[in-house]
mmCIF file of C-alpha atoms and ligand atoms in Angstrom:
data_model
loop_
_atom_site.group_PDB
_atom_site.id
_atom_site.type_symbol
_atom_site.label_atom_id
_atom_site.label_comp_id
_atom_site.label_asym_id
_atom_site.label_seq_id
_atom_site.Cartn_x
_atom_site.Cartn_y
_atom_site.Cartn_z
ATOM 1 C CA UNK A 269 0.000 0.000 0.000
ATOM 2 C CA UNK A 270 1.355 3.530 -0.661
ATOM 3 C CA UNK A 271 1.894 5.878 2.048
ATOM 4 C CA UNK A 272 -1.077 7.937 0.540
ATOM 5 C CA UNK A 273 -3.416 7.942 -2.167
ATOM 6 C CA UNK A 274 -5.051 11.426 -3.869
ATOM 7 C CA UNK A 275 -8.719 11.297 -3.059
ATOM 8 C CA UNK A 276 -11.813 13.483 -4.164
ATOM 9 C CA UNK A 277 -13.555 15.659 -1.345
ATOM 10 C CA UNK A 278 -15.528 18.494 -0.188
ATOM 11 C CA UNK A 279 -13.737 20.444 2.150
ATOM 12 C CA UNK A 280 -15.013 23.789 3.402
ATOM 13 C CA UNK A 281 -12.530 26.853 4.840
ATOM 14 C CA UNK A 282 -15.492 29.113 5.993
ATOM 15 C CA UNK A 283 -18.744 28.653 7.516
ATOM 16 C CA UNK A 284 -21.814 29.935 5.443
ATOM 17 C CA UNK A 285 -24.362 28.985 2.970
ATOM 18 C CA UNK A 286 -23.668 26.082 0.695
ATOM 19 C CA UNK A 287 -21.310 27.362 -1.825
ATOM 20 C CA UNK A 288 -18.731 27.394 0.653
ATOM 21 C CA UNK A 289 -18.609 23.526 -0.362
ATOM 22 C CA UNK A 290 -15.656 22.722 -2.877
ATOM 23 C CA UNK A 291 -14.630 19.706 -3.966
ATOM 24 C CA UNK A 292 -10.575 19.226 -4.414
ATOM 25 C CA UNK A 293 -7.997 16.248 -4.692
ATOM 26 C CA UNK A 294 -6.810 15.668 -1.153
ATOM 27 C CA UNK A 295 -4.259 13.441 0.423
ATOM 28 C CA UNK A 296 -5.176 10.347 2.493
ATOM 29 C CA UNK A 297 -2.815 8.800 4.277
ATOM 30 C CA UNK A 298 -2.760 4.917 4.850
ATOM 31 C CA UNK A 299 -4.622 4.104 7.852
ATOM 32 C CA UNK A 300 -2.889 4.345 11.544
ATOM 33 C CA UNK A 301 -2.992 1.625 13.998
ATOM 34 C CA UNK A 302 -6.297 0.833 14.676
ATOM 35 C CA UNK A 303 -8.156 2.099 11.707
ATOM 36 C CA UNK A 304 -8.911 0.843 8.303
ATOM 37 C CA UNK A 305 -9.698 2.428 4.945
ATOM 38 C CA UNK A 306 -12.807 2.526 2.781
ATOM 39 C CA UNK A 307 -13.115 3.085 -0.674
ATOM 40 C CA UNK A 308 -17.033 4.946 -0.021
ATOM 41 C CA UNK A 309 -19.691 2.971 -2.486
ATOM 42 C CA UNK A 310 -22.202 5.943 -1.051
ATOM 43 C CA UNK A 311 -22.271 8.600 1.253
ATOM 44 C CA UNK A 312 -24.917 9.552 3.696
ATOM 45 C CA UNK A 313 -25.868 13.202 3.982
ATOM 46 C CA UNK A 314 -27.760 14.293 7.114
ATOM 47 C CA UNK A 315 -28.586 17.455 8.997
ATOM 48 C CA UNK A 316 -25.898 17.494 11.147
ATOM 49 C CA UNK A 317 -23.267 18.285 7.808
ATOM 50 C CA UNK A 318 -25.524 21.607 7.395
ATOM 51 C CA UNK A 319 -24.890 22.271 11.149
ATOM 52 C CA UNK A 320 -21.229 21.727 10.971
ATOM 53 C CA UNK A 321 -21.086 23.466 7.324
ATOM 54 C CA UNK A 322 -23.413 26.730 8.900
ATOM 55 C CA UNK A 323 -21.408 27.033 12.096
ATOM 56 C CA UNK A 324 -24.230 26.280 14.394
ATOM 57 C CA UNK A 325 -21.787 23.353 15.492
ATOM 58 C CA UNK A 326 -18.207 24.599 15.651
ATOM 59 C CA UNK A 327 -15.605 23.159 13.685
ATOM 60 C CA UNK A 328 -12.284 23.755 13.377
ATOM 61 C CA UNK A 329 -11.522 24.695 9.779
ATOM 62 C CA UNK A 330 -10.362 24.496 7.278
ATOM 63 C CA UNK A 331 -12.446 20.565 7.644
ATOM 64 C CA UNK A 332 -13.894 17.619 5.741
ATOM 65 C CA UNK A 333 -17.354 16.936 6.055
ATOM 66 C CA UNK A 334 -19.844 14.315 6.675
ATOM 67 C CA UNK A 335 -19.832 11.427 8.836
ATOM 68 C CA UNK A 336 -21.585 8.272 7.370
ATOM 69 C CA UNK A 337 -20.805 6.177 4.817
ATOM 70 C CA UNK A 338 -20.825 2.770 3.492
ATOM 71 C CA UNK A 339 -18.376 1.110 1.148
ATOM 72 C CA UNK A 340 -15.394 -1.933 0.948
ATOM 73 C CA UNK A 341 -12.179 -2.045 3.191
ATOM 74 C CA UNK A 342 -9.385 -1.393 0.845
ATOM 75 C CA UNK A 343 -6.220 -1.703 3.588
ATOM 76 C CA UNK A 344 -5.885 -2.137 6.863
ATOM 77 C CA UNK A 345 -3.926 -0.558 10.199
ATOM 78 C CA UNK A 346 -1.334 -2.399 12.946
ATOM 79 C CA UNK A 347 -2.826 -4.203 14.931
ATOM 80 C CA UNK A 348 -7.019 -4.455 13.239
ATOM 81 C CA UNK A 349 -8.720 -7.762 13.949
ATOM 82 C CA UNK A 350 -12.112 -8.995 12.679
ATOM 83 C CA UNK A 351 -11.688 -7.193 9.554
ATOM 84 C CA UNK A 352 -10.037 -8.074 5.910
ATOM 85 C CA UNK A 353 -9.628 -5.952 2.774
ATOM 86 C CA UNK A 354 -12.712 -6.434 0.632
ATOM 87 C CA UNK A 355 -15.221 -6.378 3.613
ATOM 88 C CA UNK A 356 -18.319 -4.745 3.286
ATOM 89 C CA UNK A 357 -18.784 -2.345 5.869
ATOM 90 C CA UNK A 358 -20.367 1.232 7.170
ATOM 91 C CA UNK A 359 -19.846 4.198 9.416
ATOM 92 C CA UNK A 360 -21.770 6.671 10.730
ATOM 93 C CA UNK A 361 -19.911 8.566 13.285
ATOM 94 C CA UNK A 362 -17.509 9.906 11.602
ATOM 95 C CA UNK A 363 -14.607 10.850 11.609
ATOM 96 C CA UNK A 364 -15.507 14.162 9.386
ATOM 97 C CA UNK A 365 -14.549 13.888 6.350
ATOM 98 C CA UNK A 366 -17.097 10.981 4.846
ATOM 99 C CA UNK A 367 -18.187 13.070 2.159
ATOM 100 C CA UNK A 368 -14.774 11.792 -0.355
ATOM 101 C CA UNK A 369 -14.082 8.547 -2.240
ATOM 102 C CA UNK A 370 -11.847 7.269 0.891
ATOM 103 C CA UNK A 371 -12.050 7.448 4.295
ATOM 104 C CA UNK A 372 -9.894 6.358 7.361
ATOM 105 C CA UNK A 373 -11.937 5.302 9.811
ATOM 106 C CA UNK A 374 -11.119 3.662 13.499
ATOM 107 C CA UNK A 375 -12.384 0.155 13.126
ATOM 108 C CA UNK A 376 -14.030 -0.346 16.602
ATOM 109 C CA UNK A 377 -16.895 2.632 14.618
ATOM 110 C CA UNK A 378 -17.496 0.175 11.757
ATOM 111 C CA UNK A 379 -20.358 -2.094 11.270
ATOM 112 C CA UNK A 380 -20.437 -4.986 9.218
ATOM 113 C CA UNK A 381 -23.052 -4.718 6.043
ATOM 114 C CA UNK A 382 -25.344 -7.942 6.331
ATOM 115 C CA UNK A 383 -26.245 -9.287 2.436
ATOM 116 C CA UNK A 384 -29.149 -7.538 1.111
ATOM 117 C CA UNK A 385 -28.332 -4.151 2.407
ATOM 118 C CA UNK A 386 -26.242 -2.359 -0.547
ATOM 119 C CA UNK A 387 -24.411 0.576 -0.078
ATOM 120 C CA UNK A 388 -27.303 2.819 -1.023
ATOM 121 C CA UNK A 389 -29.329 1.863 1.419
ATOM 122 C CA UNK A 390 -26.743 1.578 4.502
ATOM 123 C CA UNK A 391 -25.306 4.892 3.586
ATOM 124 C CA UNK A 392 -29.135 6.310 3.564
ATOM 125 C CA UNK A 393 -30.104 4.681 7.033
ATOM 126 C CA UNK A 394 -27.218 3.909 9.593
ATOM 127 C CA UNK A 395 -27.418 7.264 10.961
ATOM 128 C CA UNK A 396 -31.361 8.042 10.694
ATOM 129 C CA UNK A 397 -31.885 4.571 11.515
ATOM 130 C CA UNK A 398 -29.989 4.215 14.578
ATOM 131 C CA UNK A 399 -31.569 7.054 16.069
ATOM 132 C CA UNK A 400 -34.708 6.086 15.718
ATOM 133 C CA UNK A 401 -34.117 3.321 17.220
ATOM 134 C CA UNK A 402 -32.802 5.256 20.852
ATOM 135 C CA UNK A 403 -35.459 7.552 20.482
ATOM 136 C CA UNK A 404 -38.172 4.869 20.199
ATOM 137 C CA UNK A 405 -36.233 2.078 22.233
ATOM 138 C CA UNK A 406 -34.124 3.592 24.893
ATOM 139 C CA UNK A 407 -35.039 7.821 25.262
ATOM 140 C CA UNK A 408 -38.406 7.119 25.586
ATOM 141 C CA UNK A 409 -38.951 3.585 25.071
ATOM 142 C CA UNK A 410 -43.128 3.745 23.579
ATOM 143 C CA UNK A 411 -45.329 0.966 24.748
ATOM 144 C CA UNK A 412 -48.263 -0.654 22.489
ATOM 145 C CA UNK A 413 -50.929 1.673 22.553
ATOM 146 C CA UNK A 414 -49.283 4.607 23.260
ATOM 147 C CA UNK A 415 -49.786 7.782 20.830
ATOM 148 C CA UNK A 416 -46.914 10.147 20.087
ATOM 149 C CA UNK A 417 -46.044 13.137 18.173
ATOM 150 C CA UNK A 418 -43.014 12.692 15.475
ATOM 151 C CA UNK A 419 -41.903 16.204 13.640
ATOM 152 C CA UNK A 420 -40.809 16.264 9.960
ATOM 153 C CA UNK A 421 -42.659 12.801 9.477
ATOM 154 C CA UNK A 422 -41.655 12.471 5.654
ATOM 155 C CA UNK A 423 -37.916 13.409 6.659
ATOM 156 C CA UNK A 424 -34.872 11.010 6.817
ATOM 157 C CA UNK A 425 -35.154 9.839 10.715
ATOM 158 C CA UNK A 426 -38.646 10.799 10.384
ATOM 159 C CA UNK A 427 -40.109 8.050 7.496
ATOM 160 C CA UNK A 428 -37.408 5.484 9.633
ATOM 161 C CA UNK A 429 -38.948 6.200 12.813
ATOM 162 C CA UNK A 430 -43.307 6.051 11.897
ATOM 163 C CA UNK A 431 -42.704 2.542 10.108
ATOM 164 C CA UNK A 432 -41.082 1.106 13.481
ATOM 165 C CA UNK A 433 -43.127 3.362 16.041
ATOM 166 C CA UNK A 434 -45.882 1.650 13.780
ATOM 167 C CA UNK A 435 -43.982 -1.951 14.313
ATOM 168 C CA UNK A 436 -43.879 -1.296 18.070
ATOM 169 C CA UNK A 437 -47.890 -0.608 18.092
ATOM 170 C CA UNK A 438 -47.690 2.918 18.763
ATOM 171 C CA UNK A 439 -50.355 5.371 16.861
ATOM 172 C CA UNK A 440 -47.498 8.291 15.377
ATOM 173 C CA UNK A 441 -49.260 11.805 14.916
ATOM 174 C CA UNK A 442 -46.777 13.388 12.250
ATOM 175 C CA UNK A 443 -45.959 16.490 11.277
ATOM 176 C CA UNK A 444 -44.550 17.955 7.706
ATOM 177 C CA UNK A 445 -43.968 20.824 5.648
ATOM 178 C CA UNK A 446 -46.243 20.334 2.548
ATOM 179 C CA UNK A 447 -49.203 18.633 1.448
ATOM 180 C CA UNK A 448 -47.502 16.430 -0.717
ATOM 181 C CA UNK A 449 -45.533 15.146 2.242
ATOM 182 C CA UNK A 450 -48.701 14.471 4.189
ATOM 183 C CA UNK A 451 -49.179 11.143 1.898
ATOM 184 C CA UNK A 452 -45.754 9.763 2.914
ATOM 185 C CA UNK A 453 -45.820 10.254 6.003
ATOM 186 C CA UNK A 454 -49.061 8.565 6.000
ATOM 187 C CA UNK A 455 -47.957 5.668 3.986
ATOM 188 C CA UNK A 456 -45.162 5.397 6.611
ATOM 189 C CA UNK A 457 -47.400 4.417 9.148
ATOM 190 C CA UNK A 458 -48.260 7.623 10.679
ATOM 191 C CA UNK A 459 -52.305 7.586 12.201
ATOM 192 C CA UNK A 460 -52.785 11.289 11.269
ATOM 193 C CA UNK A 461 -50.509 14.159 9.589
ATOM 194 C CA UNK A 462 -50.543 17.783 10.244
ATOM 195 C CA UNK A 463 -48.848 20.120 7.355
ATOM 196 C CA UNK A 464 -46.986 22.394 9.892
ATOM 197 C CA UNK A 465 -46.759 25.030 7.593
ATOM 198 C CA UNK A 466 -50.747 25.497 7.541
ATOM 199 C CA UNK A 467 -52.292 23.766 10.318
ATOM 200 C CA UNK A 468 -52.923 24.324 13.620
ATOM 201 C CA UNK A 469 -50.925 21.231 14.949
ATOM 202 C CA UNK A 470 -50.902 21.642 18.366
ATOM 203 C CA UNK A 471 -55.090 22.103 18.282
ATOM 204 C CA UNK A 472 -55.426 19.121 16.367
ATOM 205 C CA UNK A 473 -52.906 16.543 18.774
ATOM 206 C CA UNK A 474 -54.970 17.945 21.546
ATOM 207 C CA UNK A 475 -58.059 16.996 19.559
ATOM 208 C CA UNK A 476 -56.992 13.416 18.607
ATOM 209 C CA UNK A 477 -56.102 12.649 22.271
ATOM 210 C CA UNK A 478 -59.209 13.911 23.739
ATOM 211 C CA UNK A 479 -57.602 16.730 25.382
ATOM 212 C CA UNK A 480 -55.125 14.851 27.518
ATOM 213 C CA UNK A 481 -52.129 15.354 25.124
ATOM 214 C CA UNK A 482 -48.980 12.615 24.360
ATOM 215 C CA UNK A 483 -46.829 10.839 26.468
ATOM 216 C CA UNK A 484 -43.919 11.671 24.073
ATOM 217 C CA UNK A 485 -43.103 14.819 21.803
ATOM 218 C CA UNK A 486 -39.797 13.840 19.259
ATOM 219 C CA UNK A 487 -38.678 17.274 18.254
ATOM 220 C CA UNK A 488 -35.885 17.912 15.208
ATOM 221 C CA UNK A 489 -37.054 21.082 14.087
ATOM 222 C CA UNK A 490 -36.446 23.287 16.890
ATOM 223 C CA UNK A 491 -36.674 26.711 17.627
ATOM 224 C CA UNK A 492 -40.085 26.952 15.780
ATOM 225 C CA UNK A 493 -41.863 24.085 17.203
ATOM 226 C CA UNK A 494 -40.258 23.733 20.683
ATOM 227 C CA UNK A 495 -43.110 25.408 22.474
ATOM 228 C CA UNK A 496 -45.974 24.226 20.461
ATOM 229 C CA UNK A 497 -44.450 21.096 20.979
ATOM 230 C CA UNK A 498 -44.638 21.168 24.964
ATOM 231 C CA UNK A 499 -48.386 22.350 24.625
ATOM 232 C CA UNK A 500 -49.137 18.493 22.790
ATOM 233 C CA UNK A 501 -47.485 16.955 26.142
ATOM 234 C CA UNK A 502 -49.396 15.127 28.693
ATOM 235 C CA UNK A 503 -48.656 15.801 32.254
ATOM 236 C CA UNK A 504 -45.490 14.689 33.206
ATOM 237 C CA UNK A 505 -45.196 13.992 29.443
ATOM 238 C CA UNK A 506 -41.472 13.611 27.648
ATOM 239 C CA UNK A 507 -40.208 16.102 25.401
ATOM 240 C CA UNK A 508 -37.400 14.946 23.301
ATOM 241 C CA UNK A 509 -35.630 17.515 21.368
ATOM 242 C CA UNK A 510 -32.988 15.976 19.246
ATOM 243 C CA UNK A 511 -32.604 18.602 16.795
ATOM 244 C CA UNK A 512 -32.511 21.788 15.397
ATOM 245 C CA UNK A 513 -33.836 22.207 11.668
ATOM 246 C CA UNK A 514 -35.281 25.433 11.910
ATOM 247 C CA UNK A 515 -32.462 26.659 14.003
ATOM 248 C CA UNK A 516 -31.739 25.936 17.488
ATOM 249 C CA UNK A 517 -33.920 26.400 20.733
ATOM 250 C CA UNK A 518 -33.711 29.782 22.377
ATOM 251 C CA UNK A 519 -32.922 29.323 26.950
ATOM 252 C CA UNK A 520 -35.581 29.429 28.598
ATOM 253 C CA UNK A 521 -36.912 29.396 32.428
ATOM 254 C CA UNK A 522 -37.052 25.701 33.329
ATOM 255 C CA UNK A 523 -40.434 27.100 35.666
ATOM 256 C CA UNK A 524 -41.690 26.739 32.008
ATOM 257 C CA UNK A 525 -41.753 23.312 32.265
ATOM 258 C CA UNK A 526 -43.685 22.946 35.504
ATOM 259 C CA UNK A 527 -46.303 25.114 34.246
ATOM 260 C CA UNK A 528 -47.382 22.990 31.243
ATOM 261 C CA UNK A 529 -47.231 19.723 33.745
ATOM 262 C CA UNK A 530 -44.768 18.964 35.338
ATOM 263 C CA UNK A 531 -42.700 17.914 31.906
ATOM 264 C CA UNK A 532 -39.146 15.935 31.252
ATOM 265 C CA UNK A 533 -36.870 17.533 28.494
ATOM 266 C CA UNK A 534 -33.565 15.520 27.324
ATOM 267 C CA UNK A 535 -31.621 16.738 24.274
ATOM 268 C CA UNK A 536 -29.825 13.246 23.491
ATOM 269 C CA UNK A 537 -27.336 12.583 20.837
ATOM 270 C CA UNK A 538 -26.809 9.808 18.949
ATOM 271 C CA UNK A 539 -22.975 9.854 19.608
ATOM 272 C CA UNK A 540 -23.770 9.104 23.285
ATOM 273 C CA UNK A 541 -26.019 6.476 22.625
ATOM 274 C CA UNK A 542 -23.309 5.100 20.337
ATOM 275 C CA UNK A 543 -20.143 5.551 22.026
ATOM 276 C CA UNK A 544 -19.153 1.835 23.601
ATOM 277 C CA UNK A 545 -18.669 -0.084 20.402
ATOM 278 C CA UNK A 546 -21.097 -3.121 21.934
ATOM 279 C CA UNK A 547 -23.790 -0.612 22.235
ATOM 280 C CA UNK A 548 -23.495 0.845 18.420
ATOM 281 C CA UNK A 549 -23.330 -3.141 17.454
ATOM 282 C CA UNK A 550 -26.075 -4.073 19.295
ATOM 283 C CA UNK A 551 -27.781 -1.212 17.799
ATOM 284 C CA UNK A 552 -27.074 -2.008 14.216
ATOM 285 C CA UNK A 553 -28.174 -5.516 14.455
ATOM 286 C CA UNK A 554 -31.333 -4.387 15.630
ATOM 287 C CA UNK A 555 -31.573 -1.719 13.041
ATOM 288 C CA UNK A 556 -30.522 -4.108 10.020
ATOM 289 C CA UNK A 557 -32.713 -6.747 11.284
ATOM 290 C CA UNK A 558 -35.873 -4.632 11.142
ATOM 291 C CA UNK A 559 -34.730 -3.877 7.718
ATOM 292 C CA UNK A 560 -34.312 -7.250 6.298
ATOM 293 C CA UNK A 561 -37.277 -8.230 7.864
ATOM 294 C CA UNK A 562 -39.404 -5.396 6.008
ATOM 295 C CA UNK A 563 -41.010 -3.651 9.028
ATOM 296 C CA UNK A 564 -38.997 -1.105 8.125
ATOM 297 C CA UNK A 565 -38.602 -0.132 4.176
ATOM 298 C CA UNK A 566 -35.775 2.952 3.238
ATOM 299 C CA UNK A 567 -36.751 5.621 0.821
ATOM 300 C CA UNK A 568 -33.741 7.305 -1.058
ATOM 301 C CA UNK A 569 -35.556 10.330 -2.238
ATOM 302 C CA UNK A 570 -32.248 12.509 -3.433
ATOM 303 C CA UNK A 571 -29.403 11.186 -5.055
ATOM 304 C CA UNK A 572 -26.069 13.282 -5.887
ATOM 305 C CA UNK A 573 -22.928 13.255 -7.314
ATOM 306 C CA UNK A 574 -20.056 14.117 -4.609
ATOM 307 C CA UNK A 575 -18.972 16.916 -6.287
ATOM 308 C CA UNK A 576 -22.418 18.426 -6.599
ATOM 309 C CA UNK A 577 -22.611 18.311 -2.585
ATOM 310 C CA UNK A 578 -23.720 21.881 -1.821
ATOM 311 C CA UNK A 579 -26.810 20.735 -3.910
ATOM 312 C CA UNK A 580 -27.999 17.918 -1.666
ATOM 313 C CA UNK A 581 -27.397 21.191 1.615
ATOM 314 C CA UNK A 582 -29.294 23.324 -0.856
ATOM 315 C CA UNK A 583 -32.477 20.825 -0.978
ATOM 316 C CA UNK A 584 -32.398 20.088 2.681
ATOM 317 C CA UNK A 585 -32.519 23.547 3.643
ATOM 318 C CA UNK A 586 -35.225 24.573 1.469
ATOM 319 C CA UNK A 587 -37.055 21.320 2.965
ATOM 320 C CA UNK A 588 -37.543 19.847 -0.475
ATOM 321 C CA UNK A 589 -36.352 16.236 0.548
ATOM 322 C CA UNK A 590 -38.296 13.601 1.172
ATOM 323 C CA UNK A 591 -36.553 10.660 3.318
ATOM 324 C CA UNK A 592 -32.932 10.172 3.213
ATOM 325 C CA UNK A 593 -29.987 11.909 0.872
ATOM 326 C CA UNK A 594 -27.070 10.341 -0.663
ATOM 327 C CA UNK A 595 -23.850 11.166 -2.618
ATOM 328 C CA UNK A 596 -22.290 9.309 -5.052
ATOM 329 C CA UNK A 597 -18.827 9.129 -5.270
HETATM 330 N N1 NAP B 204 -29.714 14.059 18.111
HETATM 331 C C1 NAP B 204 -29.447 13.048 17.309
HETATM 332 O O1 NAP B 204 -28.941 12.004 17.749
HETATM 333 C C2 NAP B 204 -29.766 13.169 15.853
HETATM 334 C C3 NAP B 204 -29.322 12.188 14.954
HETATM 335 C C4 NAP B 204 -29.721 12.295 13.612
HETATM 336 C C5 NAP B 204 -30.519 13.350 13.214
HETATM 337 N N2 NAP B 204 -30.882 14.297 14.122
HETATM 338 C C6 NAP B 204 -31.752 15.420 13.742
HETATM 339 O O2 NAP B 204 -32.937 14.862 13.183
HETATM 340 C C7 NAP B 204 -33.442 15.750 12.209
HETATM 341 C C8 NAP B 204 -33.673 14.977 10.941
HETATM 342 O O3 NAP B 204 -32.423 14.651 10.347
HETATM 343 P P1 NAP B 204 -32.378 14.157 8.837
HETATM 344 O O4 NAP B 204 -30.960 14.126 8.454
HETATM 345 O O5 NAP B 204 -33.222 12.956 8.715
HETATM 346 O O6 NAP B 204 -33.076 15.375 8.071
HETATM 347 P P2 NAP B 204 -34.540 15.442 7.392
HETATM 348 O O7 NAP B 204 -35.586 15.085 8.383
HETATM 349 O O8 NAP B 204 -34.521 14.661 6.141
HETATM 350 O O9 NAP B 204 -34.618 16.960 7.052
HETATM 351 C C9 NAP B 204 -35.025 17.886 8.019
HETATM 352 C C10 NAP B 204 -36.507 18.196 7.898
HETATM 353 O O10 NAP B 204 -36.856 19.136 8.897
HETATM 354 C C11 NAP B 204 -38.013 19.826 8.500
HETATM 355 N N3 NAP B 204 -37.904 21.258 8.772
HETATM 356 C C12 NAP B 204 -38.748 21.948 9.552
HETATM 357 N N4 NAP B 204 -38.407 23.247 9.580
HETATM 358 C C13 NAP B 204 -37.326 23.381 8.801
HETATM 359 C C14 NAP B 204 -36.553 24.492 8.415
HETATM 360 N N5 NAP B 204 -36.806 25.741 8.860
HETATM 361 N N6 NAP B 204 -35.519 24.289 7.574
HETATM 362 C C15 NAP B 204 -35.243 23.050 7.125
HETATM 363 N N7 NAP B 204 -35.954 21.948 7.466
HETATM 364 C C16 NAP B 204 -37.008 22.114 8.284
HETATM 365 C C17 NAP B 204 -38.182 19.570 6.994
HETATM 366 O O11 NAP B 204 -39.298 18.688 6.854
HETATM 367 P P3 NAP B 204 -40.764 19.328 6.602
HETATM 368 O O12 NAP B 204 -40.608 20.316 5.486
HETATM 369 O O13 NAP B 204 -41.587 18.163 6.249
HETATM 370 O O14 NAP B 204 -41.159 19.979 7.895
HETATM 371 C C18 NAP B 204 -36.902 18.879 6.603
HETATM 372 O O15 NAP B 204 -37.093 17.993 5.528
HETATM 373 C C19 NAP B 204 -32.446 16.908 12.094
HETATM 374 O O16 NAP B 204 -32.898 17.971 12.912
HETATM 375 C C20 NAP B 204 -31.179 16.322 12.662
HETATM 376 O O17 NAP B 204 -30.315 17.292 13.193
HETATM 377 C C21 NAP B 204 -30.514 14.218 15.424
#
């Protein structure tokens, strides 16, 4: 193996819209001890690259970008067992820098790609998928017969999360950003969808529960539905905000939450979820299972190019997506 290869990548050297993506020939070095590299068959895009690309997450710069994707070892670090050139494998915790043809990646963040589930479809679902599994399973693990509230139904984590929350027995109230979205969603799995944009969503949960509101609010879009959101709460109801979409949630008096009934709030992460490498393989194995088992089906609604990045940030921001995004490399 050389001592590095010339890859493809989108770098950025300042925050800001989109266009700040360019793509240029960079150098990868052969993997340290420890780590192993993949030649990328696809490459997940999710909100978080729009976070780190914006600034709203702080990067140092100039950076790679991206953190998931799936693909075939091509060499391997000192010292990596359990792992040969030519496996098929995925990542989706980085480190930055997924969005390229290569990656080095530490090997104890890889899991395994079972047969059946091509790159396309890892690269669009390891991320969304694992996290709607610790939001359903773990955050607030839903019981059968339980209704909940899931924002940006027809997104990537959303359409992921309404087919298992439907799998698990749970009646998913959904919310999305156009009418054409509203079918989706629907078809997902969801009982009912509200078109955020021109409904009065908070009326109608309150309506479909008989008043008495959810047990569980999952939140991704942020600052503009945080407090709508803790209005659809039952008392002593769960409000999980997990992301920011619309930009992130202004402080507030915690007094706020006694008021509307004595609420939780947790902001998890993914990463933390993740971190112990048994815990991100036991997740995976749950995740892929569903999948192969068809409870849960993935819907690639965007493919790119790598190079034409800054066009998959361009039709995530202007909410035009519908379930996952991938690049090509
Ligand atoms: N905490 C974690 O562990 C974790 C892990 C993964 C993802 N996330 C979060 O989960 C969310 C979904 O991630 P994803 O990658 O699957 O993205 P996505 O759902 O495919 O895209 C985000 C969606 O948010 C909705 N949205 C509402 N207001 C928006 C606004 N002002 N601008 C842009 N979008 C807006 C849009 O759907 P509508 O137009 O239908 O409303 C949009 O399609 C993101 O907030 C992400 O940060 C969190």
């Amino acid at each position: 193996m050389k001592d590095r290869n010339k890859v493809k990548a989108i770098r950025f050297a300042e925050t800001g819209d989109p266009d700040v993506l360019v793509c240029e020939d960079v150098d990868l070095p052969a993997p340290a001890p420890g780590m192993v590299q993949i030649k990328h068959g696809a490459i997940g895009v999710n909100f978080i690259d729009t976070y780190h690309r914006s600034g709203l997450y702080r990067l140092d710069l100039p950076s790679g970008i991206g953190l998931e994707a799936a693909g075939t070892i091509e060499a391997l670090g000192e010292g990596v067992v359990g792992f040969k050139v030519g496996d098929r494998v995925g990542y989706c915790s980085g480190p930055l820098g997924a969005y390229a043809k290569a990656n080095n990646v530490a090997a104890d963040r890889l899991v395994r790609l079972p047969e059946g589930i091509d790159d396309v479809t890892a690269a669009a679902s390891m991320m969304k998928g694992f996290t709607a599994r610790y939001l359903l399973k773990q955050t607030f693990p839903v019981q059968p017969g339980q209704t909940i509230l899931f924002h940006a139904a027809a997104g990537g984590v959303g359409l992921i999360a309404c087919q298992w929350a439907k799998a698990l027995g749970v009646k998913v109230i959904g919310t999305v950003g156009s009418n054409e979205k509203i079918d989706l969603a629907k078809e997902a799995g969801c009982h009912a969808v509200f078109n955020a944009r021109t409904e009065d969503w908070v009326a109608g949960v309150r309506d479909l529960t008989d008043g008495t509101g959810v047990p569980a609010v999952y939140d991704s879009v942020g600052k503009d539905t945080f407090e709508g959101s803790l209005d659809c709460l039952a008392l002593r109801g769960m409000m999980i905000s997990y992301g920011n979409a619309s930009g992130a949630v202004p402080a507030f008096e915690p007094g706020i939450l006694s008021a509307k009934g004595s609420l939780f709030l947790t902001r998890p992460t993914l990463f933390h979820y993740t971190k112990k490498p048994e815990d991100l393989q036991t997740t995976a194995a749950d995740f892929f299972a569903a999948v192969q088992s068809g409870k849960i089906r993935i819907t690639v609604g965007q493919q790119f190019a790598l190079a034409d990045a800054k066009f998959a940030h361009l039709a995530l921001h202007s909410r035009q997506t519908i379930g996952s995004t991938v690049l090509i490399p």
